[in-house]
Amino acid sequence: MLEEMRLEHVREHGWDAPFAVVWRQVAEDCVELLAIDRPDSTSTLTQGPKEAWGITFEQALAIAHDNLRDATPERFVEVAAGIFKGAWQDAYDTSRVLLPDVLQRVPVKGRPVFKLPTRDCLLVVGDRDETAMAGMLELSLEAAAHGRCISSLVFAYDARRIVPFALPQPEHRRRQADLRRVMEASTYSVQKEFLEKIHAANQDDIFVASYHVFEENDGSGRQFSVVTWTRGVDTSLPRVERIAFVTPKQDGDADVVFVQWDTAVAVVADLMEQEPDFYPPRFRARDFPSEAQLRQLA
């Protein structure tokens, strides 16, 4: 949401216009903004509390948390063994992770760990229930296929602070990575649409590369993300797991070299300039690797 707001601001006012939205970072891919909730609408206060209120942003957040707590009866439903889902259905289900006391009352095995895969889906399990963790990831993948994606991370509380939770099992981490790819593909697609409109309006000849997800051809079902970097094309690259370096040939065919992202960066980092303020990140590639660099990559 925040990236869409920022790029819409750029589209209307240009890259140099200050983006003065007031927000608080909750996690790597989550932020908190103020909103006014009315019976028939919700207004996001992108500039923070109104000056006439005479309070700071932090004070306004504290009031908002109290108001949300007052509007939070016990409403978790056990959708599978050990997996609880918020069932308020008032557009603030995921916002309730800001109320640790609410989630700590959920009857899970151990301390609560939770996911907010989409805006309307809050899932809670216990940190001692690995079967429920696996189920939570599968439900998150289902939700991400149909809802407005928020986060692929799993969270817990450190005192009252929201922190990432490291999944204990390799298979859990693999499915979390699958979820991350689903969400990144969606987010990068929206970002690409905005950027193409901005570049067209500015008459900038920049190719906004797509984020693709493929399966390994070994029958394992494992996935990977990939982007195409083509010789002679000024390109904006998403952050992926593999890069396909493409050198077109005169007969219409092409030479293609697939390289892991980290391996590529070790060789051609000087050709990849991280573009400021993008989330998820993008890297500007104005030039293509030399023949010597391609031999290193191959």
PDB file of C-alpha atoms in Angstrom:
ATOM      1  CA  MET A   1       0.000   0.000   0.000  1.00  0.00           C
ATOM      2  CA  LEU A   2       2.726   2.476   0.967  1.00  0.00           C
ATOM      3  CA  GLU A   3       4.703   1.816  -2.227  1.00  0.00           C
ATOM      4  CA  GLU A   4       1.568   2.321  -4.316  1.00  0.00           C
ATOM      5  CA  MET A   5       0.905   5.621  -2.540  1.00  0.00           C
ATOM      6  CA  ARG A   6       4.492   6.723  -3.126  1.00  0.00           C
ATOM      7  CA  LEU A   7       4.486   5.857  -6.828  1.00  0.00           C
ATOM      8  CA  GLU A   8       1.101   7.493  -7.361  1.00  0.00           C
ATOM      9  CA  HIS A   9       2.584  10.601  -5.742  1.00  0.00           C
ATOM     10  CA  VAL A  10       5.549  10.388  -8.139  1.00  0.00           C
ATOM     11  CA  ARG A  11       3.202   9.957 -11.098  1.00  0.00           C
ATOM     12  CA  GLU A  12       1.283  13.098 -10.143  1.00  0.00           C
ATOM     13  CA  HIS A  13       4.103  15.327  -8.854  1.00  0.00           C
ATOM     14  CA  GLY A  14       7.404  13.945 -10.151  1.00  0.00           C
ATOM     15  CA  TRP A  15      10.390  12.207  -8.580  1.00  0.00           C
ATOM     16  CA  ASP A  16      11.698  15.298  -6.795  1.00  0.00           C
ATOM     17  CA  ALA A  17       8.485  16.187  -4.922  1.00  0.00           C
ATOM     18  CA  PRO A  18       8.765  15.275  -1.203  1.00  0.00           C
ATOM     19  CA  PHE A  19       6.682  12.263  -0.147  1.00  0.00           C
ATOM     20  CA  ALA A  20       5.444  13.432   3.250  1.00  0.00           C
ATOM     21  CA  VAL A  21       3.403  10.448   4.403  1.00  0.00           C
ATOM     22  CA  VAL A  22       3.693   9.814   8.160  1.00  0.00           C
ATOM     23  CA  TRP A  23       4.036   6.175   9.189  1.00  0.00           C
ATOM     24  CA  ARG A  24       5.724   3.840  11.665  1.00  0.00           C
ATOM     25  CA  GLN A  25       7.759   0.803  10.645  1.00  0.00           C
ATOM     26  CA  VAL A  26       6.357  -2.400  12.152  1.00  0.00           C
ATOM     27  CA  ALA A  27       8.482  -4.929  10.257  1.00  0.00           C
ATOM     28  CA  GLU A  28      10.516  -5.231   7.078  1.00  0.00           C
ATOM     29  CA  ASP A  29       7.374  -5.318   4.944  1.00  0.00           C
ATOM     30  CA  CYS A  30       4.754  -3.769   7.261  1.00  0.00           C
ATOM     31  CA  VAL A  31       4.013  -0.209   8.326  1.00  0.00           C
ATOM     32  CA  GLU A  32       1.393   1.425  10.536  1.00  0.00           C
ATOM     33  CA  LEU A  33      -0.650   4.471   9.524  1.00  0.00           C
ATOM     34  CA  LEU A  34      -3.420   6.357  11.290  1.00  0.00           C
ATOM     35  CA  ALA A  35      -6.997   6.133  10.073  1.00  0.00           C
ATOM     36  CA  ILE A  36     -10.391   7.544  10.987  1.00  0.00           C
ATOM     37  CA  ASP A  37     -13.078   4.886  10.991  1.00  0.00           C
ATOM     38  CA  ARG A  38     -16.614   5.978  10.183  1.00  0.00           C
ATOM     39  CA  PRO A  39     -19.753   3.829   9.891  1.00  0.00           C
ATOM     40  CA  ASP A  40     -19.616   3.850   6.096  1.00  0.00           C
ATOM     41  CA  SER A  41     -15.980   4.647   5.275  1.00  0.00           C
ATOM     42  CA  THR A  42     -12.370   4.707   6.465  1.00  0.00           C
ATOM     43  CA  SER A  43     -10.002   7.624   5.832  1.00  0.00           C
ATOM     44  CA  THR A  44      -6.246   7.117   6.076  1.00  0.00           C
ATOM     45  CA  LEU A  45      -4.491  10.073   7.697  1.00  0.00           C
ATOM     46  CA  THR A  46      -1.412  10.085   5.508  1.00  0.00           C
ATOM     47  CA  GLN A  47      -0.167  13.345   7.056  1.00  0.00           C
ATOM     48  CA  GLY A  48      -0.590  12.099  10.624  1.00  0.00           C
ATOM     49  CA  PRO A  49      -2.892  13.698  13.215  1.00  0.00           C
ATOM     50  CA  LYS A  50      -4.495  16.992  12.300  1.00  0.00           C
ATOM     51  CA  GLU A  51      -2.699  20.023  13.690  1.00  0.00           C
ATOM     52  CA  ALA A  52      -5.856  21.177  15.477  1.00  0.00           C
ATOM     53  CA  TRP A  53      -5.806  18.042  17.622  1.00  0.00           C
ATOM     54  CA  GLY A  54      -2.631  19.221  19.373  1.00  0.00           C
ATOM     55  CA  ILE A  55      -1.080  15.753  19.713  1.00  0.00           C
ATOM     56  CA  THR A  56       1.969  14.008  18.281  1.00  0.00           C
ATOM     57  CA  PHE A  57       1.897  11.059  15.907  1.00  0.00           C
ATOM     58  CA  GLU A  58       2.974   8.693  18.695  1.00  0.00           C
ATOM     59  CA  GLN A  59       0.217   9.997  20.973  1.00  0.00           C
ATOM     60  CA  ALA A  60      -2.311   9.519  18.193  1.00  0.00           C
ATOM     61  CA  LEU A  61      -1.135   5.938  17.674  1.00  0.00           C
ATOM     62  CA  ALA A  62      -1.564   5.207  21.384  1.00  0.00           C
ATOM     63  CA  ILE A  63      -5.131   6.541  21.258  1.00  0.00           C
ATOM     64  CA  ALA A  64      -5.815   4.523  18.110  1.00  0.00           C
ATOM     65  CA  HIS A  65      -4.558   1.346  19.805  1.00  0.00           C
ATOM     66  CA  ASP A  66      -6.863   1.959  22.772  1.00  0.00           C
ATOM     67  CA  ASN A  67      -9.804   2.549  20.438  1.00  0.00           C
ATOM     68  CA  LEU A  68      -9.028  -0.668  18.563  1.00  0.00           C
ATOM     69  CA  ARG A  69      -8.767  -2.605  21.821  1.00  0.00           C
ATOM     70  CA  ASP A  70     -12.195  -1.292  22.858  1.00  0.00           C
ATOM     71  CA  ALA A  71     -13.564  -2.614  19.542  1.00  0.00           C
ATOM     72  CA  THR A  72     -12.011  -6.062  19.993  1.00  0.00           C
ATOM     73  CA  PRO A  73     -14.219  -8.685  21.621  1.00  0.00           C
ATOM     74  CA  GLU A  74     -12.843 -12.238  21.803  1.00  0.00           C
ATOM     75  CA  ARG A  75     -13.302 -13.469  18.248  1.00  0.00           C
ATOM     76  CA  PHE A  76     -10.718 -16.059  17.268  1.00  0.00           C
ATOM     77  CA  VAL A  77     -11.983 -19.186  15.509  1.00  0.00           C
ATOM     78  CA  GLU A  78     -10.043 -22.471  15.482  1.00  0.00           C
ATOM     79  CA  VAL A  79     -10.061 -23.247  11.745  1.00  0.00           C
ATOM     80  CA  ALA A  80      -7.880 -26.370  12.114  1.00  0.00           C
ATOM     81  CA  ALA A  81      -6.201 -28.117  15.040  1.00  0.00           C
ATOM     82  CA  GLY A  82      -4.120 -25.477  16.810  1.00  0.00           C
ATOM     83  CA  ILE A  83      -4.662 -22.806  14.128  1.00  0.00           C
ATOM     84  CA  PHE A  84      -6.720 -19.777  15.115  1.00  0.00           C
ATOM     85  CA  LYS A  85      -7.999 -17.118  12.740  1.00  0.00           C
ATOM     86  CA  GLY A  86      -9.287 -13.655  13.577  1.00  0.00           C
ATOM     87  CA  ALA A  87     -12.982 -13.420  12.733  1.00  0.00           C
ATOM     88  CA  TRP A  88     -13.883  -9.768  13.311  1.00  0.00           C
ATOM     89  CA  GLN A  89     -14.227  -9.117   9.563  1.00  0.00           C
ATOM     90  CA  ASP A  90     -14.140  -5.355  10.085  1.00  0.00           C
ATOM     91  CA  ALA A  91     -11.038  -4.558   7.959  1.00  0.00           C
ATOM     92  CA  TYR A  92      -8.889  -4.344  11.124  1.00  0.00           C
ATOM     93  CA  ASP A  93      -8.212  -8.039  11.737  1.00  0.00           C
ATOM     94  CA  THR A  94      -4.487  -7.771  10.985  1.00  0.00           C
ATOM     95  CA  SER A  95      -4.179  -4.443  12.824  1.00  0.00           C
ATOM     96  CA  ARG A  96      -4.831  -6.352  16.038  1.00  0.00           C
ATOM     97  CA  VAL A  97      -1.288  -7.713  16.018  1.00  0.00           C
ATOM     98  CA  LEU A  98      -0.507  -4.273  17.483  1.00  0.00           C
ATOM     99  CA  LEU A  99      -2.345  -5.446  20.625  1.00  0.00           C
ATOM    100  CA  PRO A 100      -0.122  -8.180  22.129  1.00  0.00           C
ATOM    101  CA  ASP A 101      -2.542  -8.816  24.993  1.00  0.00           C
ATOM    102  CA  VAL A 102      -5.223  -9.867  22.483  1.00  0.00           C
ATOM    103  CA  LEU A 103      -3.079 -12.504  20.772  1.00  0.00           C
ATOM    104  CA  GLN A 104      -1.553 -13.723  24.027  1.00  0.00           C
ATOM    105  CA  ARG A 105      -5.008 -14.849  25.150  1.00  0.00           C
ATOM    106  CA  VAL A 106      -5.362 -17.270  22.218  1.00  0.00           C
ATOM    107  CA  PRO A 107      -5.172 -20.864  23.618  1.00  0.00           C
ATOM    108  CA  VAL A 108      -2.176 -22.105  21.607  1.00  0.00           C
ATOM    109  CA  LYS A 109       0.673 -24.442  22.569  1.00  0.00           C
ATOM    110  CA  GLY A 110       3.430 -22.158  23.786  1.00  0.00           C
ATOM    111  CA  ARG A 111       3.799 -18.493  22.994  1.00  0.00           C
ATOM    112  CA  PRO A 112       1.811 -17.127  20.057  1.00  0.00           C
ATOM    113  CA  VAL A 113       3.411 -16.858  16.641  1.00  0.00           C
ATOM    114  CA  PHE A 114       1.380 -15.318  13.878  1.00  0.00           C
ATOM    115  CA  LYS A 115       1.055 -14.416  10.232  1.00  0.00           C
ATOM    116  CA  LEU A 116      -0.794 -11.693   8.387  1.00  0.00           C
ATOM    117  CA  PRO A 117      -0.641 -12.925   4.781  1.00  0.00           C
ATOM    118  CA  THR A 118      -3.402 -10.584   3.626  1.00  0.00           C
ATOM    119  CA  ARG A 119      -5.229  -7.567   4.954  1.00  0.00           C
ATOM    120  CA  ASP A 120      -8.186  -9.652   6.150  1.00  0.00           C
ATOM    121  CA  CYS A 121      -6.356 -12.742   7.393  1.00  0.00           C
ATOM    122  CA  LEU A 122      -4.714 -13.018  10.825  1.00  0.00           C
ATOM    123  CA  LEU A 123      -3.523 -16.518  11.776  1.00  0.00           C
ATOM    124  CA  VAL A 124      -2.123 -17.530  15.184  1.00  0.00           C
ATOM    125  CA  VAL A 125      -0.473 -20.783  16.318  1.00  0.00           C
ATOM    126  CA  GLY A 126       1.821 -21.804  19.172  1.00  0.00           C
ATOM    127  CA  ASP A 127       5.603 -21.911  18.890  1.00  0.00           C
ATOM    128  CA  ARG A 128       5.562 -25.509  20.235  1.00  0.00           C
ATOM    129  CA  ASP A 129       3.077 -26.768  17.628  1.00  0.00           C
ATOM    130  CA  GLU A 130       4.999 -27.550  14.432  1.00  0.00           C
ATOM    131  CA  THR A 131       2.015 -29.270  12.799  1.00  0.00           C
ATOM    132  CA  ALA A 132      -0.054 -26.117  13.258  1.00  0.00           C
ATOM    133  CA  MET A 133       2.821 -24.036  11.845  1.00  0.00           C
ATOM    134  CA  ALA A 134       2.779 -26.123   8.672  1.00  0.00           C
ATOM    135  CA  GLY A 135      -0.981 -25.674   8.394  1.00  0.00           C
ATOM    136  CA  MET A 136      -0.685 -21.930   8.968  1.00  0.00           C
ATOM    137  CA  LEU A 137       1.686 -21.667   6.006  1.00  0.00           C
ATOM    138  CA  GLU A 138      -0.679 -23.581   3.720  1.00  0.00           C
ATOM    139  CA  LEU A 139      -3.607 -21.374   4.762  1.00  0.00           C
ATOM    140  CA  SER A 140      -1.428 -18.326   4.139  1.00  0.00           C
ATOM    141  CA  LEU A 141      -0.688 -19.509   0.600  1.00  0.00           C
ATOM    142  CA  GLU A 142      -4.409 -19.961  -0.013  1.00  0.00           C
ATOM    143  CA  ALA A 143      -5.170 -16.493   1.353  1.00  0.00           C
ATOM    144  CA  ALA A 144      -2.413 -14.860  -0.710  1.00  0.00           C
ATOM    145  CA  ALA A 145      -3.924 -16.269  -3.899  1.00  0.00           C
ATOM    146  CA  HIS A 146      -7.143 -14.314  -3.318  1.00  0.00           C
ATOM    147  CA  GLY A 147      -6.475 -11.364  -0.996  1.00  0.00           C
ATOM    148  CA  ARG A 148      -4.449  -8.166  -0.761  1.00  0.00           C
ATOM    149  CA  CYS A 149      -1.015  -9.402   0.309  1.00  0.00           C
ATOM    150  CA  ILE A 150       0.775  -7.964   3.328  1.00  0.00           C
ATOM    151  CA  SER A 151       3.631 -10.118   4.598  1.00  0.00           C
ATOM    152  CA  SER A 152       5.323 -13.474   4.027  1.00  0.00           C
ATOM    153  CA  LEU A 153       7.057 -13.279   7.412  1.00  0.00           C
ATOM    154  CA  VAL A 154       6.120 -15.133  10.587  1.00  0.00           C
ATOM    155  CA  PHE A 155       6.098 -12.995  13.726  1.00  0.00           C
ATOM    156  CA  ALA A 156       6.253 -13.294  17.503  1.00  0.00           C
ATOM    157  CA  TYR A 157       6.479 -10.833  20.389  1.00  0.00           C
ATOM    158  CA  ASP A 158       9.599  -9.756  22.232  1.00  0.00           C
ATOM    159  CA  ALA A 159       7.906  -8.169  25.238  1.00  0.00           C
ATOM    160  CA  ARG A 160       5.418  -5.988  23.325  1.00  0.00           C
ATOM    161  CA  ARG A 161       7.584  -5.567  20.241  1.00  0.00           C
ATOM    162  CA  ILE A 162       6.755  -7.431  17.022  1.00  0.00           C
ATOM    163  CA  VAL A 163       9.783  -9.401  15.788  1.00  0.00           C
ATOM    164  CA  PRO A 164      10.363 -11.955  13.002  1.00  0.00           C
ATOM    165  CA  PHE A 165      10.090 -15.596  14.059  1.00  0.00           C
ATOM    166  CA  ALA A 166      12.493 -18.144  12.536  1.00  0.00           C
ATOM    167  CA  LEU A 167      10.612 -21.268  11.476  1.00  0.00           C
ATOM    168  CA  PRO A 168      12.281 -24.378  12.938  1.00  0.00           C
ATOM    169  CA  GLN A 169      11.860 -26.914  10.124  1.00  0.00           C
ATOM    170  CA  PRO A 170      13.400 -26.832   6.604  1.00  0.00           C
ATOM    171  CA  GLU A 171      10.067 -27.729   5.001  1.00  0.00           C
ATOM    172  CA  HIS A 172       8.387 -24.843   6.821  1.00  0.00           C
ATOM    173  CA  ARG A 173      11.057 -22.482   5.522  1.00  0.00           C
ATOM    174  CA  ARG A 174      10.623 -23.834   1.993  1.00  0.00           C
ATOM    175  CA  ARG A 175       6.891 -23.146   2.049  1.00  0.00           C
ATOM    176  CA  GLN A 176       7.519 -19.701   3.527  1.00  0.00           C
ATOM    177  CA  ALA A 177       9.862 -19.028   0.593  1.00  0.00           C
ATOM    178  CA  ASP A 178       7.094 -20.150  -1.795  1.00  0.00           C
ATOM    179  CA  LEU A 179       4.760 -17.684  -0.099  1.00  0.00           C
ATOM    180  CA  ARG A 180       7.352 -14.921  -0.385  1.00  0.00           C
ATOM    181  CA  ARG A 181       7.617 -15.533  -4.142  1.00  0.00           C
ATOM    182  CA  VAL A 182       3.838 -15.390  -4.558  1.00  0.00           C
ATOM    183  CA  MET A 183       3.709 -12.078  -2.714  1.00  0.00           C
ATOM    184  CA  GLU A 184       6.736 -10.585  -4.438  1.00  0.00           C
ATOM    185  CA  ALA A 185       5.355 -11.520  -7.854  1.00  0.00           C
ATOM    186  CA  SER A 186       2.135  -9.666  -7.033  1.00  0.00           C
ATOM    187  CA  THR A 187       3.874  -6.641  -5.514  1.00  0.00           C
ATOM    188  CA  TYR A 188       6.422  -6.331  -8.304  1.00  0.00           C
ATOM    189  CA  SER A 189       3.645  -6.572 -10.892  1.00  0.00           C
ATOM    190  CA  VAL A 190       1.799  -3.607  -9.363  1.00  0.00           C
ATOM    191  CA  GLN A 191       5.062  -1.689  -9.020  1.00  0.00           C
ATOM    192  CA  LYS A 192       5.860  -2.374 -12.690  1.00  0.00           C
ATOM    193  CA  GLU A 193       2.484  -0.979 -13.809  1.00  0.00           C
ATOM    194  CA  PHE A 194       3.115   2.273 -11.950  1.00  0.00           C
ATOM    195  CA  LEU A 195       6.675   2.593 -13.223  1.00  0.00           C
ATOM    196  CA  GLU A 196       5.716   1.995 -16.835  1.00  0.00           C
ATOM    197  CA  LYS A 197       3.171   4.811 -16.622  1.00  0.00           C
ATOM    198  CA  ILE A 198       5.707   7.125 -14.977  1.00  0.00           C
ATOM    199  CA  HIS A 199       8.425   6.350 -17.532  1.00  0.00           C
ATOM    200  CA  ALA A 200       5.992   6.783 -20.430  1.00  0.00           C
ATOM    201  CA  ALA A 201       4.873  10.183 -19.118  1.00  0.00           C
ATOM    202  CA  ASN A 202       8.510  11.268 -18.715  1.00  0.00           C
ATOM    203  CA  GLN A 203       9.529   9.716 -22.058  1.00  0.00           C
ATOM    204  CA  ASP A 204      12.178   7.643 -20.283  1.00  0.00           C
ATOM    205  CA  ASP A 205      13.240   4.593 -22.286  1.00  0.00           C
ATOM    206  CA  ILE A 206      13.653   2.200 -19.350  1.00  0.00           C
ATOM    207  CA  PHE A 207      12.537  -1.421 -19.500  1.00  0.00           C
ATOM    208  CA  VAL A 208      10.840  -2.412 -16.233  1.00  0.00           C
ATOM    209  CA  ALA A 209      11.666  -6.096 -15.980  1.00  0.00           C
ATOM    210  CA  SER A 210       9.127  -8.595 -14.658  1.00  0.00           C
ATOM    211  CA  TYR A 211       9.551 -10.921 -11.686  1.00  0.00           C
ATOM    212  CA  HIS A 212       8.944 -14.511 -12.840  1.00  0.00           C
ATOM    213  CA  VAL A 213       8.536 -17.692 -10.807  1.00  0.00           C
ATOM    214  CA  PHE A 214       9.373 -21.127 -12.248  1.00  0.00           C
ATOM    215  CA  GLU A 215       9.697 -24.675 -10.949  1.00  0.00           C
ATOM    216  CA  GLU A 216      12.902 -26.666 -11.122  1.00  0.00           C
ATOM    217  CA  ASN A 217      12.767 -29.276 -13.891  1.00  0.00           C
ATOM    218  CA  ASP A 218      13.918 -32.081 -11.583  1.00  0.00           C
ATOM    219  CA  GLY A 219      10.429 -32.990 -10.371  1.00  0.00           C
ATOM    220  CA  SER A 220      11.113 -31.721  -6.853  1.00  0.00           C
ATOM    221  CA  GLY A 221       8.458 -29.001  -7.000  1.00  0.00           C
ATOM    222  CA  ARG A 222      10.996 -26.458  -5.785  1.00  0.00           C
ATOM    223  CA  GLN A 223      10.565 -22.954  -7.145  1.00  0.00           C
ATOM    224  CA  PHE A 224      12.838 -20.046  -7.970  1.00  0.00           C
ATOM    225  CA  SER A 225      12.412 -16.447  -9.085  1.00  0.00           C
ATOM    226  CA  VAL A 226      14.158 -15.137 -12.193  1.00  0.00           C
ATOM    227  CA  VAL A 227      14.568 -11.944 -14.217  1.00  0.00           C
ATOM    228  CA  THR A 228      15.859 -11.311 -17.744  1.00  0.00           C
ATOM    229  CA  TRP A 229      18.743  -8.875 -18.299  1.00  0.00           C
ATOM    230  CA  THR A 230      19.228  -8.281 -22.037  1.00  0.00           C
ATOM    231  CA  ARG A 231      22.222  -6.754 -23.787  1.00  0.00           C
ATOM    232  CA  GLY A 232      21.573  -3.232 -25.061  1.00  0.00           C
ATOM    233  CA  VAL A 233      18.499  -2.600 -22.906  1.00  0.00           C
ATOM    234  CA  ASP A 234      18.436  -0.049 -20.060  1.00  0.00           C
ATOM    235  CA  THR A 235      16.662  -2.175 -17.435  1.00  0.00           C
ATOM    236  CA  SER A 236      15.128  -1.867 -13.967  1.00  0.00           C
ATOM    237  CA  LEU A 237      15.675  -5.267 -12.319  1.00  0.00           C
ATOM    238  CA  PRO A 238      13.635  -6.714  -9.443  1.00  0.00           C
ATOM    239  CA  ARG A 239      15.545  -8.555  -6.712  1.00  0.00           C
ATOM    240  CA  VAL A 240      15.294 -12.254  -7.617  1.00  0.00           C
ATOM    241  CA  GLU A 241      17.122 -15.533  -7.028  1.00  0.00           C
ATOM    242  CA  ARG A 242      18.493 -15.975 -10.558  1.00  0.00           C
ATOM    243  CA  ILE A 243      19.341 -13.681 -13.466  1.00  0.00           C
ATOM    244  CA  ALA A 244      19.086 -14.745 -17.117  1.00  0.00           C
ATOM    245  CA  PHE A 245      21.728 -12.807 -19.067  1.00  0.00           C
ATOM    246  CA  VAL A 246      20.506 -12.650 -22.682  1.00  0.00           C
ATOM    247  CA  THR A 247      22.664 -11.796 -25.688  1.00  0.00           C
ATOM    248  CA  PRO A 248      20.511 -11.615 -28.862  1.00  0.00           C
ATOM    249  CA  LYS A 249      22.037 -13.026 -32.075  1.00  0.00           C
ATOM    250  CA  GLN A 250      21.503 -11.869 -35.654  1.00  0.00           C
ATOM    251  CA  ASP A 251      19.543 -15.012 -36.578  1.00  0.00           C
ATOM    252  CA  GLY A 252      16.886 -14.146 -33.991  1.00  0.00           C
ATOM    253  CA  ASP A 253      18.162 -16.675 -31.471  1.00  0.00           C
ATOM    254  CA  ALA A 254      19.977 -15.704 -28.267  1.00  0.00           C
ATOM    255  CA  ASP A 255      22.717 -16.878 -25.938  1.00  0.00           C
ATOM    256  CA  VAL A 256      21.403 -17.174 -22.380  1.00  0.00           C
ATOM    257  CA  VAL A 257      23.398 -17.581 -19.186  1.00  0.00           C
ATOM    258  CA  PHE A 258      21.530 -18.305 -15.919  1.00  0.00           C
ATOM    259  CA  VAL A 259      23.324 -17.182 -12.761  1.00  0.00           C
ATOM    260  CA  GLN A 260      22.420 -17.053  -9.070  1.00  0.00           C
ATOM    261  CA  TRP A 261      21.819 -13.471  -7.917  1.00  0.00           C
ATOM    262  CA  ASP A 262      24.611 -13.412  -5.324  1.00  0.00           C
ATOM    263  CA  THR A 263      27.060 -14.923  -7.815  1.00  0.00           C
ATOM    264  CA  ALA A 264      26.145 -12.278 -10.380  1.00  0.00           C
ATOM    265  CA  VAL A 265      26.486  -9.432  -7.888  1.00  0.00           C
ATOM    266  CA  ALA A 266      29.999 -10.612  -7.019  1.00  0.00           C
ATOM    267  CA  VAL A 267      30.996 -10.098 -10.666  1.00  0.00           C
ATOM    268  CA  VAL A 268      28.842  -7.229 -11.976  1.00  0.00           C
ATOM    269  CA  ALA A 269      27.877  -5.189  -8.906  1.00  0.00           C
ATOM    270  CA  ASP A 270      29.340  -2.097 -10.574  1.00  0.00           C
ATOM    271  CA  LEU A 271      26.656  -2.402 -13.283  1.00  0.00           C
ATOM    272  CA  MET A 272      23.752  -2.634 -10.802  1.00  0.00           C
ATOM    273  CA  GLU A 273      22.708   0.583  -9.081  1.00  0.00           C
ATOM    274  CA  GLN A 274      20.061   0.134  -6.393  1.00  0.00           C
ATOM    275  CA  GLU A 275      17.223   2.542  -7.099  1.00  0.00           C
ATOM    276  CA  PRO A 276      16.433   4.663  -4.008  1.00  0.00           C
ATOM    277  CA  ASP A 277      13.292   4.189  -1.897  1.00  0.00           C
ATOM    278  CA  PHE A 278      11.811   1.222  -3.799  1.00  0.00           C
ATOM    279  CA  TYR A 279      10.078  -1.558  -1.882  1.00  0.00           C
ATOM    280  CA  PRO A 280      10.459  -4.245  -2.957  1.00  0.00           C
ATOM    281  CA  PRO A 281      13.888  -3.193  -4.229  1.00  0.00           C
ATOM    282  CA  ARG A 282      14.921  -2.600  -7.825  1.00  0.00           C
ATOM    283  CA  PHE A 283      18.331  -2.216  -9.442  1.00  0.00           C
ATOM    284  CA  ARG A 284      19.102  -0.089 -12.489  1.00  0.00           C
ATOM    285  CA  ALA A 285      21.221  -1.862 -15.109  1.00  0.00           C
ATOM    286  CA  ARG A 286      22.168   0.652 -17.794  1.00  0.00           C
ATOM    287  CA  ASP A 287      24.981  -1.462 -19.232  1.00  0.00           C
ATOM    288  CA  PHE A 288      25.536  -5.159 -19.899  1.00  0.00           C
ATOM    289  CA  PRO A 289      28.398  -7.337 -18.648  1.00  0.00           C
ATOM    290  CA  SER A 290      31.508  -7.485 -20.798  1.00  0.00           C
ATOM    291  CA  GLU A 291      32.557 -10.672 -22.569  1.00  0.00           C
ATOM    292  CA  ALA A 292      35.129 -11.261 -19.848  1.00  0.00           C
ATOM    293  CA  GLN A 293      32.483 -10.886 -17.137  1.00  0.00           C
ATOM    294  CA  LEU A 294      30.112 -13.222 -18.987  1.00  0.00           C
ATOM    295  CA  ARG A 295      32.856 -15.854 -19.122  1.00  0.00           C
ATOM    296  CA  GLN A 296      33.258 -15.488 -15.347  1.00  0.00           C
ATOM    297  CA  LEU A 297      29.508 -15.871 -14.851  1.00  0.00           C
ATOM    298  CA  ALA A 298      29.317 -18.915 -17.106  1.00  0.00           C
TER     299      ALA A 298
END
